[in-house]
Coordinates of N, CA, C and O in Angstrom, one line a residue:
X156 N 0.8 -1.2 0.0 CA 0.0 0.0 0.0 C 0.9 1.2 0.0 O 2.0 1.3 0.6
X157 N 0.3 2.3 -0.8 CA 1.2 3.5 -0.4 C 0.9 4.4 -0.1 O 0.0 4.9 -0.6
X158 N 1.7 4.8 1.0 CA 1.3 5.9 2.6 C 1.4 7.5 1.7 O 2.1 7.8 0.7
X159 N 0.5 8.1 2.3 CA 0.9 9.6 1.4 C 0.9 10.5 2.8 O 0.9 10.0 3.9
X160 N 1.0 12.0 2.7 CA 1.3 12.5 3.8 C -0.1 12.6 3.8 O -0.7 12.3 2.9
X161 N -0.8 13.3 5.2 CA -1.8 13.5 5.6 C -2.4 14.9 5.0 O -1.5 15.7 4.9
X162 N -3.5 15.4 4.6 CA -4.1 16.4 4.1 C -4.1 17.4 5.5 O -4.6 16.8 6.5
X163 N -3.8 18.6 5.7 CA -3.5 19.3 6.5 C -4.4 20.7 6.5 O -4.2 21.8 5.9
X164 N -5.4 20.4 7.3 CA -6.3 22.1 7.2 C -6.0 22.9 8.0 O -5.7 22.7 9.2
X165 N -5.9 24.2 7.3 CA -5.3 25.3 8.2 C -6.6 25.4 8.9 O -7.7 25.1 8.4
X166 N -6.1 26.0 10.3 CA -7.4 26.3 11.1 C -6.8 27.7 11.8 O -5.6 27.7 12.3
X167 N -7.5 28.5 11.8 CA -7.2 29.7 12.9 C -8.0 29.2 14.8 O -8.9 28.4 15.2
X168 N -7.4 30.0 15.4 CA -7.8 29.7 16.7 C -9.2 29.9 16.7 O -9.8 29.3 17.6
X169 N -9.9 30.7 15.8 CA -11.3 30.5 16.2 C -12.6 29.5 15.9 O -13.7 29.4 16.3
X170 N -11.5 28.9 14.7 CA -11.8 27.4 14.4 C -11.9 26.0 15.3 O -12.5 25.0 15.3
X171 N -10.8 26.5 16.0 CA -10.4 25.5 16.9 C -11.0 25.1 18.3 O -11.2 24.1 18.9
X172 N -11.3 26.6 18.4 CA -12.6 27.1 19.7 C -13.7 26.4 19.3 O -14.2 25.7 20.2
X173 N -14.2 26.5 18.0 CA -15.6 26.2 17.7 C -15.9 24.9 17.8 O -17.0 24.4 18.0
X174 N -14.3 24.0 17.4 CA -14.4 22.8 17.2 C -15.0 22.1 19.0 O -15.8 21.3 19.4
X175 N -13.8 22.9 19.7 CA -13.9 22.5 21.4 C -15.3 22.9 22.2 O -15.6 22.5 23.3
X176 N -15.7 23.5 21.7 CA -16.9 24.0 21.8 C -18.4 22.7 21.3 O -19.4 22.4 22.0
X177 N -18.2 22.2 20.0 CA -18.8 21.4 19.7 C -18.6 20.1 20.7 O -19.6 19.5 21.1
X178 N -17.4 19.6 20.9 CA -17.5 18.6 21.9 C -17.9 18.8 22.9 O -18.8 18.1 23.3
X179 N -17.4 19.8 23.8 CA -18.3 20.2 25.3 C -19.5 20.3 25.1 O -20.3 20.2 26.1
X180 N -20.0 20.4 24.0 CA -21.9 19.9 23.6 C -22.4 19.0 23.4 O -23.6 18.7 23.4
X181 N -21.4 18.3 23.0 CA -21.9 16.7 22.5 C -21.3 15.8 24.4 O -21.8 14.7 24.6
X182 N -20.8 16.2 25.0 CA -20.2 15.7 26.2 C -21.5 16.0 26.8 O -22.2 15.2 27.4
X183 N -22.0 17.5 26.5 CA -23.6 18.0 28.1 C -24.6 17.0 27.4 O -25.4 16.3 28.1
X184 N -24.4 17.0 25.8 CA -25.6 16.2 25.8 C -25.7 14.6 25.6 O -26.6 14.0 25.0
X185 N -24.7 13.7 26.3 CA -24.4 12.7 26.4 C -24.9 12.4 27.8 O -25.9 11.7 28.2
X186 N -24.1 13.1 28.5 CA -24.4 13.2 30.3 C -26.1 13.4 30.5 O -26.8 12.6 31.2
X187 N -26.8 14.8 29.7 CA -28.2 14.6 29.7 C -28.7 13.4 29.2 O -29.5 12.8 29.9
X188 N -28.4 13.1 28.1 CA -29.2 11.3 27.7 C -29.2 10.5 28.4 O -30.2 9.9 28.7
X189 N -27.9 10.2 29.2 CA -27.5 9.3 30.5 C -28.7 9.4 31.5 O -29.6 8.6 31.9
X190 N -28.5 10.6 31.7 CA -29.7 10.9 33.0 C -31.0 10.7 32.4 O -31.7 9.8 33.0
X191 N -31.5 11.2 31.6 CA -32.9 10.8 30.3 C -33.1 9.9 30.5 O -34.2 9.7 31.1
X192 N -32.3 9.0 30.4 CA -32.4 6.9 30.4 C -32.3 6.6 31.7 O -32.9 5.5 31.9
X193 N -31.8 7.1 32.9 CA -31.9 6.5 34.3 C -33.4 7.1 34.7 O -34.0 6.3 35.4
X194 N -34.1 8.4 34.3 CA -35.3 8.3 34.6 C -36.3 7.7 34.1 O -37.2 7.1 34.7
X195 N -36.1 7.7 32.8 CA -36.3 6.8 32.1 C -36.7 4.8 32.5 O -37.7 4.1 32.2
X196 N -35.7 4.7 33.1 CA -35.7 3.3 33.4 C -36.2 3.3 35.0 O -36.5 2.2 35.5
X197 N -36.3 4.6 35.5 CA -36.9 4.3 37.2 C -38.7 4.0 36.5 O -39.5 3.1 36.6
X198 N -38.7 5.3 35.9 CA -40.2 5.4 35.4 C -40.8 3.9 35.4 O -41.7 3.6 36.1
X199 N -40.2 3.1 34.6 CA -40.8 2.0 33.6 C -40.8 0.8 34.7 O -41.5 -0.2 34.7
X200 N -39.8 1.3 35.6 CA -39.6 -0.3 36.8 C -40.6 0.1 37.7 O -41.0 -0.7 38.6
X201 N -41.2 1.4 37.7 CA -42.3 1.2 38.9 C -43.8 1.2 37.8 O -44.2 1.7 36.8
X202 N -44.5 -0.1 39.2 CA -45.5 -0.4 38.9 C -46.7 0.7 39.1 O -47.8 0.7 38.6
X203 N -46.2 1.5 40.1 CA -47.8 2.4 40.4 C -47.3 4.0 39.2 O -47.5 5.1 39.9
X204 N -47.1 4.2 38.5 CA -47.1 5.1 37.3 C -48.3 5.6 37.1 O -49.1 5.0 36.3
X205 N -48.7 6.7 37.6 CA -49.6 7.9 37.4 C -49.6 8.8 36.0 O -48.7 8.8 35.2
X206 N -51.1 9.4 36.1 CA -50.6 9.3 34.5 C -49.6 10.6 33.9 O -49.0 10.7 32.8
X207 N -49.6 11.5 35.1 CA -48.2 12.6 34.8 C -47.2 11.8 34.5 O -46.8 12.0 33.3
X208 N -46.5 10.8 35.1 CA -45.5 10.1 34.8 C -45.9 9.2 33.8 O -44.9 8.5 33.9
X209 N -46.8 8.7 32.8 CA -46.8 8.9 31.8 C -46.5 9.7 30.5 O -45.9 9.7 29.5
X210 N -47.3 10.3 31.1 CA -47.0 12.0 30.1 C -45.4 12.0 30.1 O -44.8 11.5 29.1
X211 N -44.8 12.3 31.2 CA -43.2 12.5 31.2 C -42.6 11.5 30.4 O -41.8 11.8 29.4
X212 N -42.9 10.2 30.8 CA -42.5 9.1 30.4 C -42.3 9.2 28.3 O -41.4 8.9 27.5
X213 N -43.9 9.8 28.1 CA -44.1 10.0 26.6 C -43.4 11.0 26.1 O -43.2 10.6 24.9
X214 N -42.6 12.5 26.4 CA -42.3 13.2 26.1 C -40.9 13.4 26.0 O -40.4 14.4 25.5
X215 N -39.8 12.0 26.9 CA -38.6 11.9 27.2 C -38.5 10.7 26.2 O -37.4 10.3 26.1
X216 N -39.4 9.9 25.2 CA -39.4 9.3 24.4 C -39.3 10.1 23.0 O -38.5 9.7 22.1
X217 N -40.3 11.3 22.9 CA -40.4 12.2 22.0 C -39.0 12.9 21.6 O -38.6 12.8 20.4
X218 N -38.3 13.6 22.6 CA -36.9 13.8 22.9 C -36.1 12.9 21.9 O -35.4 13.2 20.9
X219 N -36.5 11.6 22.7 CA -35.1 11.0 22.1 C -35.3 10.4 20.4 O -34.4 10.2 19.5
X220 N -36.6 10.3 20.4 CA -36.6 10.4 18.5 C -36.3 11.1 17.6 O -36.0 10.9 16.4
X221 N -36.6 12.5 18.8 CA -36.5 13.5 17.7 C -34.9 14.1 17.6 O -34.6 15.0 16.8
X222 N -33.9 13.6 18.5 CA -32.7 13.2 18.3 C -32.0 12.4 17.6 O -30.9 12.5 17.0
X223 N -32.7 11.7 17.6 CA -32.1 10.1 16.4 C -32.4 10.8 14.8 O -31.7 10.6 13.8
X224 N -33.7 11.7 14.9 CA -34.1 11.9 13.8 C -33.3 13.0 13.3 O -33.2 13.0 12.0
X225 N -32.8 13.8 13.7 CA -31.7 14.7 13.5 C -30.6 14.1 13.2 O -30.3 14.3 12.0
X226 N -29.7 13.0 14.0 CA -28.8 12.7 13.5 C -28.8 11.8 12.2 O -27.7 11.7 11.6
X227 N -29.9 11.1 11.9 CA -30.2 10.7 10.7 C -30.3 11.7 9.4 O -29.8 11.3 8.4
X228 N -30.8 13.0 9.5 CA -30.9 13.8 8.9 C -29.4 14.4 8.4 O -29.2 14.9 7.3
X229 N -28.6 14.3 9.5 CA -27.1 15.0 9.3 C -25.8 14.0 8.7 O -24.6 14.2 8.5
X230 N -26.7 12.9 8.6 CA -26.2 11.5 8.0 C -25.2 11.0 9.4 O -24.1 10.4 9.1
X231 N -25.4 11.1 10.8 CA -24.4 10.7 11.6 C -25.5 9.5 11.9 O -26.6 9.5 11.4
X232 N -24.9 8.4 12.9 CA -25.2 7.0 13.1 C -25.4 7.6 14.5 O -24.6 8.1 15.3
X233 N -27.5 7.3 14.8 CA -28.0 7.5 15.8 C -27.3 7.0 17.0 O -27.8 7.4 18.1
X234 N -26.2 6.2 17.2 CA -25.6 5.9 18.1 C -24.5 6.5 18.6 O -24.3 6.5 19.8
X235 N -23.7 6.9 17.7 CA -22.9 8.3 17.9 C -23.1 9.4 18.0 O -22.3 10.2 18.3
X236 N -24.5 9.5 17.7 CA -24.9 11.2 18.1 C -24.9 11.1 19.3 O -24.5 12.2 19.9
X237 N -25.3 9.9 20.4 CA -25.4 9.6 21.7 C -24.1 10.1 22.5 O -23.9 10.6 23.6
X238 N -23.7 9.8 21.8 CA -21.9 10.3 22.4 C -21.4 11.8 22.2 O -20.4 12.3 22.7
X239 N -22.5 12.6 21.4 CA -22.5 13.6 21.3 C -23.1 14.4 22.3 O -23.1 15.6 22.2

């Protein structure tokens, strides 16, 4: 196989910000899904669920579709937007 050098984009510092910036967003919104799915999973393990905690239950589902459906949209793999 033959190795070539690497494609090299200039970036200015405010590129670089932007970039660090995007990850510290995809990090808050990882940590939020996290927590999303532990209430998520308390909700679902209890048996006496009222219908507010329905409602909630229905609308932290809404959430997370309409996240998958974005990242489908932006062509990223609904699983790694998770990590985002």
């Amino acid at each position: 196989m033959i190795r070539r050098n690497p494609t090299l984009i200039p970036m200015t510092d405010l590129d670089v910000q932007d970039v660090r910036d995007m990850v510290a967003k995809q990090k808050a919104e990882l940590q939020n899904h996290q927590q999303l799915m532990v209430k998520m999973k308390r909700l679902a393990d209890n048996p006496n669920m009222t219908k507010e905690d329905m409602e909630m239950f229905e609308q932290m589902k809404a959430s997370i579709a309409a996240r998958n459906e974005k990242a489908k949209r932006l062509g990223l793999d609904a699983e790694s937007s998770k990590s985002s």
